[in-house]
Short mmCIF file of C-alpha atoms and ligand atoms in Angstrom, two decimals:
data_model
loop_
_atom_site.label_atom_id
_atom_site.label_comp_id
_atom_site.label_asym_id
_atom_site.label_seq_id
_atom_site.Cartn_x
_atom_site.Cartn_y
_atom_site.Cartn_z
CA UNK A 18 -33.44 13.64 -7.02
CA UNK A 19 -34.38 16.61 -9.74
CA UNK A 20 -31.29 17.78 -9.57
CA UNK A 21 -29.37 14.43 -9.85
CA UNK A 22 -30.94 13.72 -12.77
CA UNK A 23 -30.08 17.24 -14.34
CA UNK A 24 -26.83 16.68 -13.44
CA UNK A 25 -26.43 13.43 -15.49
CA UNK A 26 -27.79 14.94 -18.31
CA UNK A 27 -25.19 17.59 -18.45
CA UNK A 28 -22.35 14.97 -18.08
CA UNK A 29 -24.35 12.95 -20.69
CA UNK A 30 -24.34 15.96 -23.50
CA UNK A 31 -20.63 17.12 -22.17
CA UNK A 32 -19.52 13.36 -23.14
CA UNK A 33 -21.36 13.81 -26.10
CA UNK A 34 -19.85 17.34 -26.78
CA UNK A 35 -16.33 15.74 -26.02
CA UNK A 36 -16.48 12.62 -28.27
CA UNK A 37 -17.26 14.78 -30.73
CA UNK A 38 -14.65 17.31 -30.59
CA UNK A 39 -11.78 14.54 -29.78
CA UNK A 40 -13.42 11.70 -32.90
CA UNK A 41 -15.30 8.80 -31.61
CA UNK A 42 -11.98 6.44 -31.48
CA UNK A 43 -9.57 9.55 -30.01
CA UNK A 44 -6.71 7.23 -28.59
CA UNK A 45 -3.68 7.70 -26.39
CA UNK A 46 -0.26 6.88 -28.13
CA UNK A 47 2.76 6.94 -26.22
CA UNK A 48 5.99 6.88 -27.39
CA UNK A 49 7.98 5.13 -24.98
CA UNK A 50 11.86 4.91 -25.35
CA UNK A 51 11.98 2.11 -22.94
CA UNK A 52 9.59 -0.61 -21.86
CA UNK A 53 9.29 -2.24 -18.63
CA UNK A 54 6.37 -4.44 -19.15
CA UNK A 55 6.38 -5.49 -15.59
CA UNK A 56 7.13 -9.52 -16.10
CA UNK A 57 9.67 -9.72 -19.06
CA UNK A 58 12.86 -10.25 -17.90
CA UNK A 59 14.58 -7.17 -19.88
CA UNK A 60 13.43 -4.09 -21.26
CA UNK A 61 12.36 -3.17 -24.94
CA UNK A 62 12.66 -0.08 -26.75
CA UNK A 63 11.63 2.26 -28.79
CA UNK A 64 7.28 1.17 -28.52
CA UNK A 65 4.12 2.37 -28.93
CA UNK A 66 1.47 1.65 -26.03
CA UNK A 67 -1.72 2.51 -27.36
CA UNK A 68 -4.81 3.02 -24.92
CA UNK A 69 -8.16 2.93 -26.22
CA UNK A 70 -11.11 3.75 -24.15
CA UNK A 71 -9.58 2.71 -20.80
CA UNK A 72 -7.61 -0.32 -22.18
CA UNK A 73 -4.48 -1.69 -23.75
CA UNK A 74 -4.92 -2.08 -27.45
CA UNK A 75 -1.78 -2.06 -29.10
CA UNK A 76 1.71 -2.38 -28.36
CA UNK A 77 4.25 -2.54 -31.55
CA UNK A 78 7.58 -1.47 -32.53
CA UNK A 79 8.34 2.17 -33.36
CA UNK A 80 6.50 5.30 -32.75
CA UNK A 81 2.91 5.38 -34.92
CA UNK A 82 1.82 8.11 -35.95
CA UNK A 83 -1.01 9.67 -34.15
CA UNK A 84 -4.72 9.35 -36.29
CA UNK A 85 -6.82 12.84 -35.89
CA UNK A 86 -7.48 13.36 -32.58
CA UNK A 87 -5.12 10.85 -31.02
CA UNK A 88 -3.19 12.66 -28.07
CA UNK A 89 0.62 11.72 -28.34
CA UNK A 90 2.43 11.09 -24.68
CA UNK A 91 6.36 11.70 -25.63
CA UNK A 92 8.11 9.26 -23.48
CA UNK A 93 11.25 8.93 -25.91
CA UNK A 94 13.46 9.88 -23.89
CA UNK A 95 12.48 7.78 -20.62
CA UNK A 96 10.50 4.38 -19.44
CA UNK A 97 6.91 3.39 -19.29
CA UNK A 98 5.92 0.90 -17.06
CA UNK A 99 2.56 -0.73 -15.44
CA UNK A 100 1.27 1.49 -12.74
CA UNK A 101 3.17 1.24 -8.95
CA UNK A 102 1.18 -1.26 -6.55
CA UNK A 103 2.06 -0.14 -2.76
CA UNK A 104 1.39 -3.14 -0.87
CA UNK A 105 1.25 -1.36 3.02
CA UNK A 106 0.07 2.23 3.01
CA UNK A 107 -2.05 4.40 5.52
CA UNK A 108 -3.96 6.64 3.67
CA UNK A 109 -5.75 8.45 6.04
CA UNK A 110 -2.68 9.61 8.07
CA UNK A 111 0.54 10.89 8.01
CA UNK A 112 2.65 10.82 10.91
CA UNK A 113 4.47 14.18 12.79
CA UNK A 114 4.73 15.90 15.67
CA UNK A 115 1.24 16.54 15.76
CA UNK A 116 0.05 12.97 15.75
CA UNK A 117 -0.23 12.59 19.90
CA UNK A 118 -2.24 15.78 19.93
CA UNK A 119 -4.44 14.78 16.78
CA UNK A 120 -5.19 11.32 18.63
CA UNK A 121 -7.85 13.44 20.60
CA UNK A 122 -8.20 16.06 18.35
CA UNK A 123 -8.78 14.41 15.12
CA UNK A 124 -12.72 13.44 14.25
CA UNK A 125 -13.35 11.24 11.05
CA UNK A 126 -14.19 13.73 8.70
CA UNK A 127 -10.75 14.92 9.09
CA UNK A 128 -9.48 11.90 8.30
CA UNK A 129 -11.74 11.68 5.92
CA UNK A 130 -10.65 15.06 3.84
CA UNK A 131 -6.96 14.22 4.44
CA UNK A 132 -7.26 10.83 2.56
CA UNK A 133 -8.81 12.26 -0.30
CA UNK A 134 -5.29 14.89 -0.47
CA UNK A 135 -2.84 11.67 0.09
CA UNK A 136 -4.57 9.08 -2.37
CA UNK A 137 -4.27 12.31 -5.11
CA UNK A 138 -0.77 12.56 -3.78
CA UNK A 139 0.40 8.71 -4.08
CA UNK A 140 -1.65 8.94 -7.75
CA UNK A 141 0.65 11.34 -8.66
CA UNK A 142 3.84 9.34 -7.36
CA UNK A 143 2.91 6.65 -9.89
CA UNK A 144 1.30 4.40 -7.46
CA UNK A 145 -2.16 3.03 -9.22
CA UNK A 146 -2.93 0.23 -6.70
CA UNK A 147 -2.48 0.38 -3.02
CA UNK A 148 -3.53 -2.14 -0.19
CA UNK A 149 -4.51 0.23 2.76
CA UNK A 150 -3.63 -1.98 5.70
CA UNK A 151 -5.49 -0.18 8.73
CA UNK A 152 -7.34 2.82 9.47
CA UNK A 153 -9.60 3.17 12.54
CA UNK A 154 -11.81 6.20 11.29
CA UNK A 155 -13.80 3.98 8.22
CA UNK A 156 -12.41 7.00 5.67
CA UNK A 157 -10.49 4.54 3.33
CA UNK A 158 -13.39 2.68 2.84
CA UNK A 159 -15.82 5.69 1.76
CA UNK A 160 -12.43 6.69 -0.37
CA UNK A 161 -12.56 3.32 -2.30
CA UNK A 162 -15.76 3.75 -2.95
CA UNK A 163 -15.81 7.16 -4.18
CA UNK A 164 -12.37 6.50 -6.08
CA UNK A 165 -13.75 3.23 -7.69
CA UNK A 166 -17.05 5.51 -8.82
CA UNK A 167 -14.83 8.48 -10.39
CA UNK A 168 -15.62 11.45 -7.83
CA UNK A 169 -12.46 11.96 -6.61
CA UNK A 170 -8.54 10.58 -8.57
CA UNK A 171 -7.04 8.00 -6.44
CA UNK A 172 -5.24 4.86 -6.34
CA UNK A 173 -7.62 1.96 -6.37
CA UNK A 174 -7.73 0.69 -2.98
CA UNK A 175 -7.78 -2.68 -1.38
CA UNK A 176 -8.86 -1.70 1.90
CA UNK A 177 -8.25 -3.82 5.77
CA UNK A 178 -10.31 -1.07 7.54
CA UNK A 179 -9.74 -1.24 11.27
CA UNK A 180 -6.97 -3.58 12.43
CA UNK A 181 -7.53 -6.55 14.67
CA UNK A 182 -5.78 -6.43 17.86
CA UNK A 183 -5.55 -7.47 21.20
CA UNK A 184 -5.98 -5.09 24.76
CA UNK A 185 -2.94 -2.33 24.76
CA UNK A 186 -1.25 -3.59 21.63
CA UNK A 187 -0.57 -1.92 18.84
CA UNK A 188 -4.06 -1.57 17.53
CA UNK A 189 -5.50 -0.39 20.33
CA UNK A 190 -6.59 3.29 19.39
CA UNK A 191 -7.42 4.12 23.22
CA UNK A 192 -3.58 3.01 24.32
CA UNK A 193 -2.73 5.88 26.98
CA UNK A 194 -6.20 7.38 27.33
CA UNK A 195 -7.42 8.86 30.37
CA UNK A 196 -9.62 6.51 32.10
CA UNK A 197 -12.46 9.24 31.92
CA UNK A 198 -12.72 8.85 28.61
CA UNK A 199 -11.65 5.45 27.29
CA UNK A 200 -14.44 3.56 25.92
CA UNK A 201 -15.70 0.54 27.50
CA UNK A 202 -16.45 -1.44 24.21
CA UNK A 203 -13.30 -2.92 23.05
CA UNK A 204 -14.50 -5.19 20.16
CA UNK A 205 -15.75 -2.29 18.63
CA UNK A 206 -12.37 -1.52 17.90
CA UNK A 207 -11.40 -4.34 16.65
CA UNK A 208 -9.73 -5.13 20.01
CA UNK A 209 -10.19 -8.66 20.78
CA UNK A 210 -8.36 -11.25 23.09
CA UNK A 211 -10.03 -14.85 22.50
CA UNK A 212 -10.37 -16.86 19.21
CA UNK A 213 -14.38 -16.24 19.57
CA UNK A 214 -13.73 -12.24 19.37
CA UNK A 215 -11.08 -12.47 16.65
CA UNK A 216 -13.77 -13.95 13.92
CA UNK A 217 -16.43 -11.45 15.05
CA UNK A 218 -14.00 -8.80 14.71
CA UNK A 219 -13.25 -10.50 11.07
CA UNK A 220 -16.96 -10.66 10.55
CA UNK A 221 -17.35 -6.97 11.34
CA UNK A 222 -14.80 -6.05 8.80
CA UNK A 223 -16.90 -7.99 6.00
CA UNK A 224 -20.13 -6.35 7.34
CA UNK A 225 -18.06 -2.75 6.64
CA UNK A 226 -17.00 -3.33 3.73
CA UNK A 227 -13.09 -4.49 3.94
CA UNK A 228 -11.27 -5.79 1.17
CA UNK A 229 -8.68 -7.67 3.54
CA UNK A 230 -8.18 -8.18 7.16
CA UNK A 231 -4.81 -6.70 8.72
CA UNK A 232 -4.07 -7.91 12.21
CA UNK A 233 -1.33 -6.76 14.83
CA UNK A 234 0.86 -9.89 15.42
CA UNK A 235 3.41 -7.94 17.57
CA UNK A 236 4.10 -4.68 19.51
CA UNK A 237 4.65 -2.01 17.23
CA UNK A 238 6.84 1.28 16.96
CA UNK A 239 3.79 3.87 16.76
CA UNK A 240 1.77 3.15 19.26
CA UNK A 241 1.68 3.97 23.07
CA UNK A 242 2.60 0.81 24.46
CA UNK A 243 6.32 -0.26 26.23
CA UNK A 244 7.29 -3.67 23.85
CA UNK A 245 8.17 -2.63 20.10
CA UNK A 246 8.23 -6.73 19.34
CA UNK A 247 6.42 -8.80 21.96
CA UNK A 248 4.16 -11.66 20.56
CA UNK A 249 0.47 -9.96 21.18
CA UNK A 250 -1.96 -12.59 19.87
CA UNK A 251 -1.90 -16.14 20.53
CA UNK A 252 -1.81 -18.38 17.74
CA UNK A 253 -5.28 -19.73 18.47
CA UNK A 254 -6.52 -16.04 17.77
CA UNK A 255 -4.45 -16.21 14.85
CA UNK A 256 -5.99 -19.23 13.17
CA UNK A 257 -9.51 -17.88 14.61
CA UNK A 258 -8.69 -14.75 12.18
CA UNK A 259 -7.34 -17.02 9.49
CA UNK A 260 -9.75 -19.79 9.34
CA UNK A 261 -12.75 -16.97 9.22
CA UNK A 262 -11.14 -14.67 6.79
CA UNK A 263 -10.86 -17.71 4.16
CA UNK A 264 -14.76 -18.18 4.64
CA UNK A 265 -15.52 -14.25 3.11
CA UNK A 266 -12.22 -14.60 0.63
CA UNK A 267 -10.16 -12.23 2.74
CA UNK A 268 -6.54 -12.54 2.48
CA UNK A 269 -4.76 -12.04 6.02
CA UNK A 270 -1.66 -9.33 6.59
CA UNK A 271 0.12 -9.56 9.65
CA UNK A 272 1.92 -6.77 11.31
CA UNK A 273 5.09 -8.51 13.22
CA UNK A 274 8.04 -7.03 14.13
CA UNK A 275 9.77 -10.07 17.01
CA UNK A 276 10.54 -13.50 15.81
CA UNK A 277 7.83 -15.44 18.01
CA UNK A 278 5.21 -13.11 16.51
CA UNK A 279 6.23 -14.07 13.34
CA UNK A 280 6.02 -17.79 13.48
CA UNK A 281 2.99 -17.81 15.30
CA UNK A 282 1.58 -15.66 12.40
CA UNK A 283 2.59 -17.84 9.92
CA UNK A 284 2.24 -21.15 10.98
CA UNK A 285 -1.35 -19.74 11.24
CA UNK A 286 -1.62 -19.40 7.59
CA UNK A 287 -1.42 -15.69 7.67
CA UNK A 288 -0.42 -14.40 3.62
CA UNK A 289 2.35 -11.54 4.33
CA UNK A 290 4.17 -10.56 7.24
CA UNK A 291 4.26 -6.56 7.35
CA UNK A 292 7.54 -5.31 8.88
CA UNK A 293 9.36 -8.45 9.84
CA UNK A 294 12.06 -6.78 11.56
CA UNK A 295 13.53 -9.36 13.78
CA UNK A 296 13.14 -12.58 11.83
CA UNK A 297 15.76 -15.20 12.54
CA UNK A 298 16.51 -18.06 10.40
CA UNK A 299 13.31 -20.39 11.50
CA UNK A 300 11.32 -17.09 10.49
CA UNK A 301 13.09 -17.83 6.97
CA UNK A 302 12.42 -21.09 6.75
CA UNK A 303 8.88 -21.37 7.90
CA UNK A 304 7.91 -18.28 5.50
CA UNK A 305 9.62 -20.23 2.70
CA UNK A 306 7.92 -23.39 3.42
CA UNK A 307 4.34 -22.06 3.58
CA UNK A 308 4.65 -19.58 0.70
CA UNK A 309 4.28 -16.55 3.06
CA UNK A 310 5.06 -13.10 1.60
CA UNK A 311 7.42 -10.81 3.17
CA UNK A 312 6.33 -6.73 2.80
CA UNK A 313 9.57 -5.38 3.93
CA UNK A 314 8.34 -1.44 4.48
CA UNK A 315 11.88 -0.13 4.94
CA UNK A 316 10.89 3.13 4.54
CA UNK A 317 8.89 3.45 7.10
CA UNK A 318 11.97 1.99 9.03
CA UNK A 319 14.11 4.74 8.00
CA UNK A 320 11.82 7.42 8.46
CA UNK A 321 11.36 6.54 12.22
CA UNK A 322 15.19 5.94 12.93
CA UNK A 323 15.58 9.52 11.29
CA UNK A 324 13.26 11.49 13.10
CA UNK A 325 14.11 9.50 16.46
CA UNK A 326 17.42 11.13 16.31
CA UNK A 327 15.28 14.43 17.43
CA UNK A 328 14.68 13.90 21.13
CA UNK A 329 11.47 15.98 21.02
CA UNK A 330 10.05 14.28 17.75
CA UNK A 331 8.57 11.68 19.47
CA UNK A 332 6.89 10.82 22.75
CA UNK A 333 9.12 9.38 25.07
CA UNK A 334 7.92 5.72 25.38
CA UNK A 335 8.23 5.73 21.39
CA UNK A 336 11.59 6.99 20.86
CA UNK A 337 13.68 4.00 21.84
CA UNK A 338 11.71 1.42 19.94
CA UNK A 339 12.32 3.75 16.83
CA UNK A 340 15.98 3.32 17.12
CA UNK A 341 15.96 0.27 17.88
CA UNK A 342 13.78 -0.89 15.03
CA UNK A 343 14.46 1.36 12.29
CA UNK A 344 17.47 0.40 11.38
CA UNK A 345 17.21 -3.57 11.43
CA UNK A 346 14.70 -3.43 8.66
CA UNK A 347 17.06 -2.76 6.08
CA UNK A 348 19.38 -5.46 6.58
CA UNK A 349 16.64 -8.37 7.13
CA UNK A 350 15.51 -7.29 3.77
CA UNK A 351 19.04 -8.31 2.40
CA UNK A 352 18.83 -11.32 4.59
CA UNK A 353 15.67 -12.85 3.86
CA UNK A 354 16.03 -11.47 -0.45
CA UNK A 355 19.27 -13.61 -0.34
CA UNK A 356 17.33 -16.58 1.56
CA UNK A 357 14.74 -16.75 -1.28
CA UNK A 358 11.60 -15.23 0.45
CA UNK A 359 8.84 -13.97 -1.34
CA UNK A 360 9.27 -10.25 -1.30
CA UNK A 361 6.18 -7.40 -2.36
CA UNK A 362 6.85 -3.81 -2.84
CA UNK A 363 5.28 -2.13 0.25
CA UNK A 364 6.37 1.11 2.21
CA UNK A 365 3.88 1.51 5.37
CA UNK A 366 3.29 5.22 3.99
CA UNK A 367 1.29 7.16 6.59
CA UNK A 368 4.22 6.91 8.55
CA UNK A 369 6.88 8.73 5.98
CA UNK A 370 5.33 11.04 4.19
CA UNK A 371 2.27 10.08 0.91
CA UNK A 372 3.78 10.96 -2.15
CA UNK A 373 7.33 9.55 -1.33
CA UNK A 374 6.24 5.98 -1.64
CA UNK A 375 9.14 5.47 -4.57
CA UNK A 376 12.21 5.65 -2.88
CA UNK A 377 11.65 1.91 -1.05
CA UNK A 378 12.70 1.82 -4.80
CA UNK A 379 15.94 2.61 -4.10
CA UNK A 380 15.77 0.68 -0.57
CA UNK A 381 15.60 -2.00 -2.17
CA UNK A 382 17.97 -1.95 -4.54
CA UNK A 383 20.89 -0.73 -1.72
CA UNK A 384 19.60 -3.70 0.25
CA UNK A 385 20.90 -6.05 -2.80
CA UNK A 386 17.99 -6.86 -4.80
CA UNK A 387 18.37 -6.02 -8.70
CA UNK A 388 16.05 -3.10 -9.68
CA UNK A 389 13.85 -5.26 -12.27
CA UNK A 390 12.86 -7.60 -9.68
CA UNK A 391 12.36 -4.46 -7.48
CA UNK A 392 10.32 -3.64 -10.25
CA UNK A 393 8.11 -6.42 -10.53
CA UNK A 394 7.80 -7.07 -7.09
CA UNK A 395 5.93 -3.21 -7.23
CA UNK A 396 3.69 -4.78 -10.14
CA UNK A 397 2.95 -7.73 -11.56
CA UNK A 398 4.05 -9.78 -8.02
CA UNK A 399 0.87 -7.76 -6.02
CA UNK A 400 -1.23 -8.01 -8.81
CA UNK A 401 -1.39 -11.49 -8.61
CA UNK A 402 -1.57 -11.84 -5.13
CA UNK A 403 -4.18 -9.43 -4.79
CA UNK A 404 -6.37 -11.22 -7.90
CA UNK A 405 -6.01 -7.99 -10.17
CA UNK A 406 -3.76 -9.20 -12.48
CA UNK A 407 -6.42 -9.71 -15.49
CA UNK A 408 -6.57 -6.03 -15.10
CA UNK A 409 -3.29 -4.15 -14.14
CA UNK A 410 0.15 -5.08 -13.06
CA UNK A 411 1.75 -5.71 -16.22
CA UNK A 412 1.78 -3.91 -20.18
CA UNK A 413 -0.32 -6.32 -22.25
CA UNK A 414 -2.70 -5.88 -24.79
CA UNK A 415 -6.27 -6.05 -22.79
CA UNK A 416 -5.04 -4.87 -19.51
CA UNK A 417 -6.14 -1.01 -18.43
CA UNK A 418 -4.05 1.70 -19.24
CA UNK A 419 -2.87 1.94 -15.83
CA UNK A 420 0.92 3.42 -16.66
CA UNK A 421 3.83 5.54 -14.92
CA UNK A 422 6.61 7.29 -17.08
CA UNK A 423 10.05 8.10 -15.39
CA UNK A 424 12.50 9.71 -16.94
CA UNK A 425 15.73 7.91 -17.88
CA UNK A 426 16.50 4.22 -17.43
CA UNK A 427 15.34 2.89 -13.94
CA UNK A 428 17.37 -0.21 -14.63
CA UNK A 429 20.46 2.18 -14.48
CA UNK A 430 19.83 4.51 -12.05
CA UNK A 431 16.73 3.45 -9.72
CA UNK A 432 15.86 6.72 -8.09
CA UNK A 433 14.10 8.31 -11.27
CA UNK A 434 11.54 6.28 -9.68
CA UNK A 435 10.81 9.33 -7.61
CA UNK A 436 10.62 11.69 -10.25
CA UNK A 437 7.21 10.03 -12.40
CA UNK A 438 6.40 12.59 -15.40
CA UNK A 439 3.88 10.16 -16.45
CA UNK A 440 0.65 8.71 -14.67
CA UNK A 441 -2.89 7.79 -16.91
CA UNK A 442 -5.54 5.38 -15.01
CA UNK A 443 -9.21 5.30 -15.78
CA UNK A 444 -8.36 6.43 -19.31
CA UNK A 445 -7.19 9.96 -17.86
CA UNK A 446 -3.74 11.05 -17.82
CA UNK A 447 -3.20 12.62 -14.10
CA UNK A 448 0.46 14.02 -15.07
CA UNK A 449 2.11 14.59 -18.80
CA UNK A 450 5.42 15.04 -19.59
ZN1 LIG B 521 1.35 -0.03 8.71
#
């Protein structure tokens, strides 16, 4: 208690110190060559972005000239745009040849440490906002906390915790255990199998803290289970989840890979489909008629397809479902862009690698979609759908000075996504050009 209070009274004077050595209005100019402001349809150039205590104060023609003690960010010769939102990410794991093993290996304060190392990683990639849809351990949660009170850099984090799922599906965590040690408590992790357990396990995840509920719709690729697509909740669970999710303001992601699983899901109400591998033309049409959001994740697609092609990579009841899935994803992205589906930047990092989120960038782009819609659909699209858009997602004047340079012209040659020189949030620059 003594020394918590000694503590703020040296951050108190060092503030004091600093606002004196910087001048009591210090700002953050940056000379941008190009704009991307997120929602306007083309780009501007040649602007000053000024950020003033954590927000957007100014944006005008030109490059001002810095007051004493404004810090100058030159960005003439490449693109500032609003902060990255990942949509589907995993920060508290990253997927290799070690993942099996770490299964029993792993206790939460690993997790725990690692998540701290990717959200500083996908900071760094440009990515300001992520939705973290799933961890078992309860890390992300502590992270989002800690993040949102400044003791460690990180995205900010809309957080599912522990995704619902029903007995051997994908969200199972004790899949393949050893019947010596598999718990006997399923609902505990999140494992339920009747509309009654599906909106206690929804329940639990507001009692925890969750942001969002993420449920398991389908089979999935990762997990130690036979069927990569299978429907795995009934659409009464579904609704169950729904219905109780809309009572604590919880918007519901659903992981679905097979066509039934996705109609079930949606004609549940459910507000994205995560993966949507296999979606057929009713899939289309239903998502289009209810407004449902497609979170395409190629990248995780491609990363398991690649490493499948190593027969030792993964275990053996994975392997197949990796090849068969992985490469579908990329062309029912084209598919269901053409159709008119609502699309939102998301990657399913955790499975390739934190820190690479950017290249569904160029993903997306290959798969036929034109890099400023790309663009927005990484910004101001989640923004809104996640209710932060009075605070980030786009450049305006009043919005934080959540911003990612690249160098170059995105709109010319996407993959300079991948190589951000630029990344301020919470009125700290994390990387300078
Ligand atoms: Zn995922």
């Amino acid at each position: 208690m003594r020394r918590g209070v000694a503590v703020g009274r040296t951050l108190a004077l060092m503030l004091a110190l600093a606002l004196i050595a910087g001048g009591a209005h210090a700002a953050t100019l940056i000379h941008a060559g190009r704009l991307i402001d997120g929602v306007s349809p083309t780009a501007s150039l040649n602007q000053t972005v000024v950020v003033d205590a954590g927000k957007i104060t100014a944006i005008e023609p030109g490059f001002r000239a810095p007051a004493a003690g404004d810090r100058v960010i030159d960005l003439r010769n490449g693109t500032l745009l609003p902060g990255f939102i990942d949509s589907h990410v995993h920060l508290s794991d990253q997927q290799s040849r070690r993942t099996e093993l770490e299964r029993y290996t792993a206790n939460e304060a690993d997790r725990a440490i690692d998540a701290v190392v990717f959200a500083n990683r996908t900071l760094l990639a440009g990515f300001t906002t992520v939705r973290d849809l799933g961890d078992g351990s309860g890390a992300v949660i502590a992270l989002r906390n800690a993040i949102t009170a400044g003791k460690v850099p990180g995205p900010r984090i809309v957080a599912a915790g522990k995704p619902i799922g029903s007995t051997g599906g994908h969200a199972d965590p004790t899949n393949a255990y050893s019947r010596r040690i598999e718990p006997i408590d399923g609902i505990e992790d999140a494992v339920v199998d009747s509309p009654d357990a599906a909106r206690k396990a929804v329940r639990q995840r507001y009692k925890e803290g969750a942001n969002t509920i993420k449920i398991m719709a389908s089979g999935g690729v990762l997990s130690n289970e036979t069927h990569g697509l299978n429907p795995q909740m009934t659409e009464d669970e579904i609704r169950a989840v729904v219905e109780t999710a809309r009572d604590y303001g919880f918007k519901v992601a659903a992981h679905a890979h097979g066509a039934e699983s996705i109609k079930r899901a949606v004609r549940a109400g459910v507000d994205s489909i995560e993966h949507g591998t296999f979606m057929d033309d009713e899939c289309i049409k239903l998502m289009k008629q209810h407004g449902t959001f497609y979170v395409p994740t190629m990248s995780a697609g491609q990363w398991v397809f690649d490493k499948a092609q190593d027969p030792t990579f993964f275990p053996e009841i994975i392997r197949p479902k990796a090849l068969q899935i992985g490469p579908q994803i990329k062309s029912t992205f084209a598919k269901a862009y053409k159709a008119g589906v609502k699309i939102m930047f998301g990657t399913d990092t955790g499975v390739s690698a934190h820190g690479d989120n950017a290249r569904e960038f160029r993903l997306m782009v290959e798969g036929g979609m034109p890099a400023m819609e790309a663009i927005r659909d990484a910004t101001s699209v989640p923004a809104k759908f996640l209710e932060i858009d009075d605070k980030t997602g786009s450049i305006a004047i009043g919005k934080l000075g959540e911003l990612v340079g690249v160098p170059g012209d995105p709109l010319k040659d996407i993959s300079v996504m991948e190589h951000v020189v630029f990344v301020m949030k919470d009125n700290t620059v994390y990387k300078a050009p």
